[in-house]
Amino acid sequence: DYKPGEEQLLLKLQNGNVHYLVQSSSDLPPLGNPDILEGENDLTALSFLHEPAVLHNLRVRFLDYSSIYTYCGIVLVAINPYDQLPIYGEEVIDAYSGQDMADMEPHIFSVAEEAYRTMIREERNQSIIISGESGSGKTVSAKFTMRYFAVVGGAAQQTSVEERVLASNPIMESIGNAKTTRNDNSSRFGKYIEIGFGRKGDIIRANMRTYLLEKSRVVFQASSERNYHIFYQLCAAREQPEMRSLKLEPPEYFRYTKQGGEMQIPGTDDLSDLERTRNAFTILGVQPEQQMELFRILSAVLHLGNVNIQASGRSSDRSYIDAEDRSLAVFSKLLGVERAQMAHWLCSRRLAVGGEMLVKPMTGQQALEARDALAKHIYGQLFTWTVRRLNSALQSQKGKAKSFIGVLDIYGFETFDQNSFEQFCINYANEKLQQQFNRHVFHLEQEEYVREELAWNRIEFSDNQECISLIEGPLGIFDLLDEECRMPKGSDENWARKLYDHHLTSKPNPHFQKPRMTNNAFIVFHFADTVQYECSGFLDKNRDTVFEELINILKASQVDLVAELFQQLGGAPSVANGSVRSGKRASREHKLTPVGCWRPSVSVQQIMKILTLYTPHSDLDEKVSINFIRSVQVLQPPQLLMDVRRVFPVTFPYSPPTALSAEELVIPDSLKISFLRKA
């Protein structure tokens, strides 16, 4: 009953009436959907598609209908219930197998089935992208997707290939997942899994690529967080006979596992999880002897963190390790390296001066950083070796795969109380994914409408290229970071000043801001949120320096697996494991390039290439390109589109096949419609 010009509007809400002040028509609240659409299982069917309507519909489905899944066209929106639900058994898989998405209630199995059927029917590779914020359930969704493919793509009983595909999950969770403040089982790396299928739709092979392993977690955990699960699993098994030689103690004993103050996760049994991990290794063909070599290296990392480095000299410009240091003795024995050499080169480094090689002692702080860098590097090499070993086991002798489905499970956008280099790289990767989404769902589709001369109102969407240029462009954040790392006395403080000078004073960027209360942080206005990053530690994490002398000691190890992990570093550098910088600097120290360690530029480009090659799991022409865009193009104000869009994961469209002329059509005789043939 509102009339233009009135200053009050009576809103009738579920919990009572509210008088709403209206100064102009732009102040009017968004319209609600009719009751008949309450709890609709597809958001694109709503009469009014704006953020309040989306959130209300999701709330109704979750609380009133006990449904965690809702469609938005081809996109499946999932709300994490933080509970085990009985909706993923084999009887549910059987119910969704062979069914069309439109005929079934929203479910992760429906998305997987649509991808599988489209791959078989159209003989086109498919991709499923699982995205969301930290703790939203991405890893669990990826596991259920893989389980569905293993069942429908297998025989009556799982073959060795399907069994191995599922066995890779507990292994990757143990070495790549950890407890964070938002999630007890947070993936601290991104992964892309290709599942290859044969002509009959059976699984032939699988392959995994990993991105952005958070190596800094090995040596530091924030309050209420844990290190990677595998460390706590090994500590829990310390009393088992075969584990006693590892000299493990409770996690409270080790510096690398006690910093967060969280030793146990409620409802989790680390000892049982280790048994699950060991069984998975066995299924994948890793023999018990080699498993123990893995555990020896992981235990050695824990002991390395307890090595006591002490300062010495008049101005504490030197450091040393006591000859009787128990932790160093255990570390050296487990890795089969010479203890005296390790003690010396943890506290010293070799310099080339005037053609001569000099040994320079390091300060206590420098030696601690060298110790932590070595621990991170050992773990990173072991992680890479494990992924390579899994991929070898996921191949089969059944022949070449005819087509495949890719499942991308990558970090969601992250913002914490303290954000550092890792969150910056993760959010940069998400900016690139968002740009890809914008380009395909909005930019390319609207270009198609223009070519077809359709009468419609153009949708203005937020282009995040300016934010991406701030990060990766010339004299951008990464560029200035690399420049400061090359400076002999480069520091986080100097880098922060350069950021302020360039992006606030010289060429102000609307996506960059300086916090009021500190001179050692910066703010970036990302597509999803505004995030403040602390500059402290950026340079060290970007350099990720490991000195060559320490690498040489590990190369000479008496343990076969340890020597194998580091022998490859002596040859040509590889992207996966970094490279040795050229020039005089390389003659005295071994460095991992930023791309090889944590910088995501190469990884992001690889992901972009993958996603542009493969089709989505459904028909965009019907479900997104026309219906979805037409339903949202009438929204006012246009920012609401941005709010709605960023709630959902990303899928990417493909160019439809060119139309066939009647002369090119071939009608099979089995259809018995030969009377339709052209005379």
XYZ file of C-alpha atoms in Angstrom:
679
model
C 0.000 0.000 0.000
C 3.051 2.282 -0.310
C 2.599 5.392 -2.438
C 5.428 7.502 -3.911
C 6.252 10.438 -1.633
C 5.382 8.719 1.627
C 8.132 8.785 4.249
C 7.257 5.513 5.944
C 6.696 1.984 4.765
C 5.027 -0.702 6.877
C 6.935 -3.951 6.438
C 5.171 -7.140 7.458
C 7.853 -9.606 8.506
C 7.610 -13.143 9.855
C 8.422 -11.911 13.364
C 6.182 -8.819 13.320
C 5.658 -5.443 11.649
C 8.367 -2.808 11.216
C 8.068 0.832 10.172
C 10.733 1.512 7.531
C 11.878 5.101 6.790
C 11.917 6.061 3.105
C 13.497 9.287 1.903
C 13.518 8.413 -1.805
C 12.495 5.560 -4.052
C 16.073 4.262 -3.975
C 15.646 3.561 -0.248
C 12.901 1.011 -0.842
C 13.861 -2.487 0.332
C 14.089 -5.287 -2.254
C 10.836 -7.072 -2.990
C 10.182 -10.495 -1.532
C 9.273 -13.566 -3.554
C 5.747 -15.046 -3.442
C 5.100 -17.776 -0.884
C 4.801 -20.412 -3.600
C 8.527 -20.004 -4.318
C 9.531 -20.403 -0.665
C 12.307 -22.992 -0.495
C 12.663 -23.281 -4.287
C 15.437 -25.742 -5.156
C 16.780 -23.583 -8.009
C 17.563 -19.941 -7.283
C 17.137 -18.945 -10.921
C 13.414 -19.775 -10.580
C 12.895 -16.969 -8.042
C 10.909 -13.977 -9.275
C 13.342 -11.592 -7.553
C 16.962 -12.704 -7.450
C 18.859 -10.442 -5.065
C 21.092 -11.107 -2.084
C 18.375 -11.070 0.638
C 16.211 -13.389 -1.456
C 19.100 -15.781 -2.055
C 20.109 -15.900 1.605
C 16.497 -16.301 2.777
C 15.886 -19.150 0.344
C 19.058 -20.930 1.412
C 18.057 -20.475 5.058
C 14.590 -21.919 4.490
C 15.977 -24.948 2.668
C 18.602 -25.558 5.339
C 16.433 -25.078 8.446
C 12.954 -26.064 7.275
C 13.729 -28.641 4.585
C 17.004 -30.002 6.058
C 18.577 -29.619 2.635
C 22.162 -28.401 2.355
C 22.099 -28.261 -1.457
C 20.449 -25.716 -3.784
C 20.881 -25.166 -7.516
C 21.614 -21.839 -9.156
C 21.328 -22.900 -12.773
C 24.240 -25.269 -13.326
C 25.923 -24.145 -10.114
C 25.365 -26.176 -6.961
C 25.372 -24.160 -3.731
C 26.313 -26.197 -0.647
C 26.003 -25.128 2.993
C 28.394 -26.933 5.322
C 26.308 -28.622 8.079
C 29.434 -29.484 10.124
C 27.923 -32.896 10.713
C 27.897 -36.355 9.154
C 24.740 -36.765 7.040
C 23.354 -40.123 5.817
C 22.958 -38.928 2.217
C 26.109 -40.288 0.582
C 25.686 -44.071 0.735
C 25.793 -46.403 -2.247
C 21.986 -46.513 -2.357
C 22.003 -42.723 -2.921
C 24.623 -43.112 -5.671
C 22.407 -45.725 -7.325
C 19.422 -43.362 -7.080
C 21.240 -40.540 -8.915
C 23.021 -42.741 -11.449
C 21.503 -42.269 -14.892
C 19.114 -39.523 -13.761
C 18.812 -36.005 -15.154
C 19.609 -33.037 -12.899
C 16.134 -31.573 -13.406
C 14.466 -34.768 -12.167
C 16.327 -35.032 -8.852
C 16.774 -32.954 -5.735
C 20.003 -30.903 -5.705
C 22.990 -33.032 -4.677
C 26.731 -33.260 -5.321
C 26.047 -36.637 -6.941
C 23.721 -34.970 -9.433
C 26.485 -32.629 -10.542
C 28.908 -35.544 -10.843
C 26.352 -37.585 -12.804
C 25.722 -34.708 -15.218
C 29.465 -34.384 -15.853
C 29.786 -38.145 -16.366
C 26.807 -38.431 -18.727
C 27.846 -35.390 -20.754
C 31.356 -36.796 -21.124
C 30.004 -40.146 -22.339
C 27.294 -38.656 -24.574
C 29.239 -35.841 -26.197
C 32.724 -37.345 -25.861
C 34.000 -34.060 -24.428
C 36.273 -33.566 -21.429
C 34.539 -32.007 -18.439
C 35.602 -29.892 -15.471
C 34.067 -29.410 -12.041
C 35.348 -26.450 -10.031
C 34.849 -26.554 -6.278
C 35.253 -23.145 -4.696
C 34.309 -21.395 -1.481
C 35.728 -19.801 1.627
C 37.862 -21.669 4.133
C 35.789 -24.245 6.015
C 32.943 -24.362 3.481
C 33.440 -28.059 2.732
C 35.394 -28.035 -0.535
C 37.620 -31.002 0.284
C 34.693 -33.170 1.407
C 32.775 -32.276 -1.763
C 35.785 -33.251 -3.882
C 36.014 -36.594 -2.055
C 32.316 -37.370 -2.639
C 32.703 -36.454 -6.312
C 35.658 -38.822 -6.704
C 33.772 -41.540 -4.833
C 30.821 -41.188 -7.210
C 33.064 -41.547 -10.254
C 34.791 -44.545 -8.677
C 31.435 -46.307 -8.236
C 29.744 -45.471 -11.552
C 33.018 -45.780 -13.476
C 33.892 -49.176 -11.998
C 32.676 -52.712 -12.325
C 30.324 -54.504 -9.942
C 33.270 -54.558 -7.556
C 35.887 -51.819 -7.450
C 38.942 -52.577 -9.560
C 42.434 -51.673 -8.434
C 42.316 -48.318 -10.261
C 39.112 -47.114 -8.586
C 40.375 -48.330 -5.219
C 43.640 -46.450 -5.683
C 41.871 -43.242 -6.662
C 39.967 -43.297 -3.357
C 43.069 -44.349 -1.407
C 44.874 -41.169 -2.428
C 42.497 -39.097 -0.259
C 43.651 -40.130 3.258
C 47.303 -39.787 2.217
C 46.903 -36.269 0.838
C 44.824 -35.270 3.866
C 47.475 -36.445 6.302
C 50.379 -34.601 4.626
C 48.451 -31.624 3.199
C 45.667 -30.840 5.689
C 45.756 -29.149 9.090
C 43.531 -27.615 11.736
C 42.938 -23.874 11.332
C 40.756 -21.486 13.286
C 37.975 -22.038 10.741
C 38.299 -25.693 9.870
C 39.559 -28.808 11.653
C 40.584 -30.416 8.351
C 41.614 -27.517 6.130
C 43.469 -28.301 2.889
C 46.638 -26.234 2.897
C 47.303 -26.854 -0.787
C 45.293 -26.781 -3.995
C 44.827 -29.837 -6.170
C 43.549 -30.630 -9.633
C 42.673 -34.275 -10.277
C 42.127 -35.688 -13.758
C 40.153 -38.939 -13.817
C 40.558 -40.669 -17.183
C 37.808 -42.924 -18.579
C 37.845 -45.576 -21.298
C 35.377 -46.101 -24.138
C 32.940 -47.946 -21.863
C 32.986 -45.245 -19.206
C 35.281 -47.172 -16.872
C 38.120 -45.478 -15.009
C 41.436 -46.061 -16.760
C 43.803 -43.775 -14.869
C 44.053 -40.676 -12.713
C 46.565 -37.884 -12.272
C 46.972 -35.235 -9.590
C 48.564 -31.799 -9.794
C 49.141 -29.784 -6.644
C 49.512 -26.042 -6.117
C 50.587 -23.649 -3.369
C 51.579 -25.960 -0.521
C 51.693 -23.849 2.652
C 55.221 -24.810 3.733
C 55.440 -22.098 6.369
C 52.991 -24.119 8.493
C 55.743 -26.709 9.026
C 57.673 -24.255 11.224
C 54.939 -21.933 12.518
C 51.290 -22.240 13.534
C 49.066 -19.437 14.735
C 47.163 -19.688 18.002
C 44.536 -22.508 18.081
C 45.953 -24.077 14.922
C 47.947 -27.255 14.269
C 50.729 -28.368 11.979
C 49.988 -30.976 9.306
C 48.038 -33.991 10.607
C 50.811 -36.497 9.837
C 53.068 -35.103 12.581
C 50.442 -35.658 15.299
C 49.598 -39.091 13.880
C 53.240 -40.148 14.194
C 53.474 -38.795 17.741
C 50.341 -40.765 18.664
C 51.977 -43.973 17.366
C 55.295 -43.429 19.186
C 54.806 -46.487 21.455
C 54.347 -48.932 18.580
C 57.390 -51.235 18.254
C 58.315 -50.207 14.711
C 58.068 -46.514 15.645
C 60.358 -46.527 18.694
C 63.480 -45.969 16.605
C 62.063 -42.589 15.560
C 62.553 -41.294 19.140
C 59.229 -39.457 19.100
C 57.578 -37.764 22.064
C 54.105 -36.253 22.662
C 53.420 -33.264 20.368
C 53.831 -30.887 23.341
C 57.550 -31.730 23.253
C 58.270 -30.483 19.730
C 58.537 -26.825 18.801
C 57.021 -27.465 15.367
C 53.820 -29.014 16.792
C 53.126 -27.069 19.998
C 53.100 -23.413 18.895
C 49.357 -23.241 18.214
C 48.505 -24.762 21.590
C 46.156 -27.315 19.993
C 47.386 -30.898 20.310
C 44.083 -32.716 19.839
C 41.075 -32.234 17.571
C 37.790 -33.194 19.280
C 36.310 -36.296 17.706
C 39.533 -37.214 15.906
C 41.759 -40.198 16.701
C 45.242 -39.516 15.314
C 46.363 -43.114 15.875
C 43.433 -44.527 13.858
C 44.036 -41.943 11.155
C 47.653 -43.074 10.839
C 46.489 -46.657 10.320
C 44.166 -45.405 7.599
C 47.081 -43.542 5.994
C 49.330 -46.619 6.127
C 46.624 -48.837 4.615
C 46.185 -46.302 1.805
C 49.936 -46.354 1.123
C 49.782 -50.151 0.937
C 46.895 -50.059 -1.553
C 48.943 -47.682 -3.696
C 51.888 -50.052 -3.710
C 54.166 -48.264 -1.227
C 55.808 -51.076 0.725
C 56.080 -50.935 4.558
C 59.866 -50.437 4.341
C 59.477 -47.325 2.196
C 56.651 -46.089 4.406
C 59.046 -46.231 7.344
C 61.587 -44.206 5.342
C 58.886 -41.565 4.881
C 58.144 -41.581 8.594
C 61.874 -41.326 9.410
C 62.150 -38.130 7.347
C 58.995 -36.637 8.866
C 60.217 -37.438 12.380
C 63.588 -35.898 11.549
C 61.826 -32.634 10.674
C 60.304 -32.552 14.167
C 63.695 -33.159 15.801
C 65.282 -30.457 13.610
C 62.884 -27.916 15.082
C 64.199 -28.723 18.573
C 67.860 -28.168 17.680
C 69.104 -25.516 20.116
C 71.058 -22.785 18.316
C 72.880 -20.440 20.686
C 74.397 -17.012 20.072
C 78.034 -16.308 20.829
C 80.674 -13.618 20.288
C 80.970 -10.155 21.755
C 77.997 -8.736 19.844
C 76.221 -12.067 19.337
C 77.419 -12.080 15.725
C 78.088 -15.805 15.799
C 76.126 -18.927 16.670
C 76.832 -22.537 17.550
C 75.135 -25.846 18.332
C 76.282 -27.803 21.360
C 78.173 -30.966 20.440
C 75.897 -32.954 22.778
C 72.627 -31.598 21.339
C 70.300 -34.618 21.450
C 67.869 -33.326 18.815
C 70.638 -32.806 16.251
C 72.013 -36.268 16.988
C 68.609 -37.896 16.391
C 67.992 -35.766 13.278
C 71.364 -36.732 11.784
C 70.912 -40.427 12.564
C 67.405 -40.573 11.080
C 68.526 -38.923 7.841
C 71.848 -40.730 7.635
C 73.954 -37.558 7.498
C 77.117 -36.440 9.281
C 76.236 -34.632 12.507
C 79.352 -32.435 12.733
C 78.924 -31.190 9.165
C 75.244 -30.411 9.746
C 76.043 -28.512 12.980
C 78.726 -26.478 11.213
C 76.713 -25.478 8.142
C 73.550 -24.663 10.066
C 75.559 -21.875 11.708
C 77.838 -20.855 8.808
C 77.684 -20.111 5.128
C 80.198 -19.965 2.309
C 80.849 -16.737 0.415
C 82.774 -16.088 -2.786
C 84.920 -12.978 -2.350
C 87.510 -11.934 -4.920
C 87.662 -15.408 -6.404
C 88.241 -17.015 -3.012
C 85.758 -19.010 -0.935
C 85.323 -17.738 2.625
C 83.274 -19.162 5.470
C 81.201 -16.595 7.342
C 79.543 -17.356 10.700
C 75.854 -16.529 11.004
C 74.107 -14.785 13.858
C 71.761 -16.751 16.053
C 68.710 -15.353 14.250
C 70.173 -16.136 10.826
C 70.946 -19.691 11.911
C 67.402 -20.165 13.218
C 66.048 -18.970 9.870
C 68.395 -21.361 8.049
C 67.178 -24.240 10.244
C 63.507 -23.439 9.568
C 64.162 -22.994 5.841
C 65.773 -26.446 5.745
C 62.782 -27.992 7.547
C 60.356 -26.411 5.074
C 62.440 -27.536 2.127
C 62.677 -31.140 3.328
C 58.912 -31.267 3.821
C 58.260 -29.684 0.423
C 60.509 -32.220 -1.315
C 58.820 -35.097 0.521
C 55.362 -33.765 -0.421
C 56.363 -33.520 -4.097
C 57.838 -37.037 -4.029
C 54.628 -38.414 -2.469
C 52.432 -36.824 -5.150
C 54.716 -38.204 -7.855
C 54.552 -41.656 -6.253
C 50.751 -41.508 -6.065
C 50.483 -40.504 -9.717
C 52.662 -43.459 -10.678
C 50.310 -45.783 -8.798
C 47.196 -44.201 -10.349
C 48.195 -45.263 -13.850
C 46.951 -48.570 -15.255
C 47.730 -50.952 -18.083
C 44.228 -50.762 -19.570
C 45.273 -48.410 -22.362
C 44.947 -44.725 -23.074
C 42.031 -42.780 -21.604
C 39.489 -41.636 -24.195
C 38.200 -38.696 -22.139
C 38.442 -37.405 -18.613
C 36.764 -35.304 -15.940
C 38.846 -32.786 -14.017
C 38.036 -31.829 -10.421
C 39.628 -28.613 -9.153
C 39.727 -28.158 -5.374
C 41.644 -24.992 -4.580
C 41.935 -22.592 -1.667
C 38.959 -20.352 -1.160
C 39.378 -16.657 -0.477
C 40.998 -16.212 2.946
C 40.985 -13.403 5.470
C 42.086 -13.865 9.094
C 42.994 -11.602 12.008
C 46.611 -11.801 10.813
C 47.141 -12.161 7.056
C 50.578 -12.779 5.575
C 52.305 -13.904 2.373
C 50.295 -17.143 2.123
C 46.900 -15.415 2.263
C 48.122 -12.844 -0.253
C 49.069 -15.558 -2.765
C 45.835 -17.479 -2.170
C 43.693 -14.383 -2.691
C 45.655 -13.453 -5.819
C 44.874 -16.900 -7.253
C 41.196 -16.352 -6.448
C 41.290 -12.962 -8.190
C 42.509 -14.746 -11.333
C 39.743 -17.353 -11.061
C 37.156 -14.610 -10.594
C 38.444 -12.829 -13.686
C 38.080 -16.071 -15.643
C 34.510 -16.412 -14.381
C 33.684 -12.804 -15.339
C 35.146 -13.251 -18.781
C 33.200 -16.391 -19.649
C 29.864 -15.902 -17.929
C 29.457 -12.198 -18.679
C 31.929 -10.743 -21.168
C 31.955 -13.493 -23.819
C 28.229 -14.177 -23.491
C 27.349 -10.530 -24.004
C 29.637 -10.369 -27.032
C 27.687 -13.304 -28.460
C 24.400 -11.455 -27.919
C 25.800 -8.424 -29.726
C 26.872 -10.568 -32.691
C 23.402 -12.113 -32.850
C 21.815 -8.627 -32.586
C 19.581 -9.631 -29.690
C 17.457 -6.938 -28.043
C 18.501 -6.885 -24.403
C 19.944 -4.610 -21.737
C 23.689 -4.926 -21.286
C 24.806 -6.038 -17.814
C 27.608 -4.060 -16.224
C 29.806 -6.327 -14.123
C 32.732 -5.509 -11.896
C 36.036 -6.028 -13.715
C 38.852 -6.877 -11.308
C 41.686 -6.331 -13.791
C 42.800 -3.204 -11.937
C 43.292 -5.192 -8.731
C 45.183 -7.921 -10.600
C 47.434 -5.297 -12.212
C 48.144 -3.894 -8.752
C 49.460 -7.312 -7.744
C 51.209 -8.650 -10.849
C 51.724 -5.619 -13.121
C 54.915 -3.596 -13.667
C 55.979 -2.055 -10.340
C 53.120 -3.962 -8.751
C 53.236 -5.594 -5.329
C 55.093 -8.715 -6.533
C 57.445 -6.663 -8.718
C 58.469 -4.404 -5.830
C 58.786 -7.449 -3.562
C 61.224 -9.148 -5.942
C 63.188 -5.917 -6.262
C 63.532 -5.592 -2.486
C 64.610 -9.248 -2.214
C 67.514 -8.503 -4.561
C 68.745 -5.679 -2.350
C 71.716 -6.610 -0.071
C 69.986 -5.023 2.923
C 66.394 -5.414 1.794
C 63.780 -5.461 4.543
C 60.033 -5.717 4.996
C 59.969 -2.112 6.244
C 61.723 -0.745 3.127
C 59.371 -2.738 0.913
C 56.343 -1.303 2.735
C 57.651 2.231 2.165
C 58.086 1.517 -1.554
C 54.500 0.260 -1.726
C 53.213 3.442 -0.082
C 55.366 5.692 -2.302
C 54.284 4.074 -5.539
C 50.655 3.075 -4.954
C 49.588 5.942 -2.689
C 51.734 8.916 -3.721
C 53.186 8.427 -7.201
C 50.324 6.554 -8.898
C 47.426 6.156 -6.447
C 45.588 2.868 -6.941
C 41.953 2.679 -5.781
C 42.489 -0.942 -4.684
C 45.398 -0.103 -2.369
C 45.375 1.628 1.009
C 47.646 2.158 4.020
C 46.295 1.292 7.497
C 46.099 4.216 9.892
C 47.813 2.685 12.908
C 50.855 0.949 11.359
C 53.651 1.522 8.865
C 54.262 -2.166 8.268
C 51.048 -3.321 6.606
C 48.911 -2.625 3.551
C 45.274 -3.071 2.542
C 44.008 -4.508 -0.749
C 40.390 -4.133 -1.875
C 39.762 -7.570 -3.389
C 36.635 -8.610 -5.307
C 35.354 -10.541 -2.287
C 36.542 -8.509 0.679
C 38.960 -5.899 1.994
C 42.047 -7.545 3.498
C 44.904 -6.108 5.560
C 48.255 -7.854 5.067
C 51.117 -7.650 7.568
C 54.419 -7.026 5.743
C 56.493 -8.859 8.342
C 57.929 -12.064 6.863
C 57.068 -11.337 3.222
C 60.709 -11.089 2.093
C 61.853 -14.261 3.853
C 58.927 -16.271 2.530
C 59.456 -14.942 -0.988
C 63.203 -15.743 -0.912
C 62.771 -19.175 0.712
C 66.550 -19.586 0.830
C 68.237 -22.920 1.455
C 72.038 -22.879 1.447
C 73.840 -25.166 -0.961
C 76.080 -26.715 1.698
C 73.058 -28.118 3.566
C 71.642 -29.545 0.335
C 74.974 -31.239 -0.422
C 74.974 -32.887 3.007
C 71.499 -34.321 2.328
C 72.538 -35.493 -1.143
C 75.257 -37.600 0.500
C 72.758 -39.246 2.893
C 73.038 -42.968 3.627
C 69.229 -43.224 3.461
C 68.150 -43.985 -0.099
C 64.965 -41.917 -0.047
C 66.695 -38.851 1.426
C 69.383 -38.956 -1.260
C 66.693 -39.425 -3.929
C 64.753 -36.372 -2.738
C 67.716 -34.054 -3.262
C 69.722 -35.625 -6.090
C 67.383 -34.131 -8.678
C 68.368 -30.639 -7.535
C 71.832 -31.076 -8.970
C 70.595 -31.186 -12.562
C 68.306 -28.959 -14.552
C 65.827 -27.082 -12.393
C 62.198 -28.085 -12.475
C 59.161 -25.928 -11.907
C 57.848 -28.234 -9.220
C 60.944 -28.007 -7.087
C 62.299 -24.554 -7.822
C 65.624 -23.755 -9.391
C 69.066 -22.547 -8.541
C 69.508 -18.879 -9.327
C 72.223 -18.148 -11.848
C 75.247 -15.894 -11.360
C 77.709 -15.460 -8.504
C 74.992 -15.804 -5.891
C 74.267 -19.379 -6.964
C 77.874 -20.380 -6.317
C 77.449 -19.892 -2.610
C 73.846 -20.700 -1.800
C 70.961 -22.714 -3.115
C 67.745 -20.785 -3.644
C 64.245 -21.825 -4.598
C 62.583 -19.476 -7.022
C 59.378 -17.813 -5.785
C 57.339 -19.642 -8.443
C 58.669 -23.001 -7.321
C 58.012 -22.317 -3.652
C 54.854 -20.367 -3.120
C 54.368 -17.638 -5.693
C 51.335 -18.774 -7.688
C 51.958 -17.095 -11.076
C 52.871 -20.292 -12.936
C 50.288 -22.371 -11.073
C 47.517 -19.868 -11.746
C 48.311 -19.773 -15.450
C 48.235 -23.571 -15.566
C 44.835 -23.600 -13.873
C 43.516 -20.973 -16.307
C 44.686 -23.058 -19.266
C 43.055 -26.182 -17.878
C 39.707 -24.519 -17.215
C 39.462 -22.891 -20.635
C 39.955 -26.247 -22.377
C 37.194 -28.260 -20.730
C 33.442 -27.891 -20.866
C 31.215 -27.411 -17.809
C 28.965 -30.115 -16.451
C 25.738 -28.849 -18.029
C 24.202 -26.813 -20.835
C 24.997 -23.147 -20.226
C 22.945 -21.974 -23.219
C 19.735 -22.943 -21.429
C 20.536 -22.625 -17.758
C 22.872 -19.663 -17.368
C 23.485 -17.677 -20.509
C 19.825 -16.824 -21.137
C 17.649 -17.640 -18.129
C 20.094 -16.594 -15.452
C 21.273 -13.381 -17.096
C 17.781 -12.334 -18.129
C 16.521 -12.894 -14.594
C 19.225 -10.713 -13.064
C 19.514 -7.982 -15.698
C 16.453 -6.222 -14.280
C 18.006 -5.909 -10.826
C 18.492 -2.471 -9.321
C 20.967 -1.435 -8.135
C 23.428 -3.425 -10.292
C 25.801 -4.064 -7.355
C 23.404 -6.718 -6.135
C 24.496 -8.876 -9.012
C 28.025 -8.776 -7.648
C 26.825 -9.762 -4.188
C 24.838 -12.690 -5.513
C 27.554 -13.855 -7.859
C 30.337 -14.155 -5.346
C 28.325 -16.509 -3.146
C 28.681 -19.304 -5.677
C 31.393 -21.546 -7.100
C 32.639 -21.042 -10.631
C 31.898 -23.078 -13.748
C 32.998 -22.199 -17.227
C 31.053 -22.339 -20.498
C 32.163 -23.666 -23.835
C 31.453 -22.774 -27.435
C 28.555 -24.921 -28.728
C 29.249 -27.067 -31.794
C 28.512 -25.536 -35.171
C 25.083 -26.290 -36.586
C 24.793 -29.161 -39.079
C 22.936 -28.804 -42.355
C 20.235 -31.316 -43.242
C 22.500 -32.909 -45.852
C 25.075 -33.724 -43.166
C 22.666 -35.533 -40.833
C 22.976 -39.315 -40.684
C 19.904 -41.145 -39.375
C 20.642 -44.685 -38.072
C 18.483 -47.450 -39.567
C 17.796 -48.724 -36.045
C 15.538 -45.712 -35.440
C 13.173 -46.876 -38.245
C 12.443 -43.324 -39.398
C 13.878 -43.605 -42.864
C 10.769 -41.855 -44.196
C 12.288 -38.619 -42.869
C 15.270 -38.886 -45.200
C 15.560 -36.214 -47.833
C 14.347 -37.497 -51.210
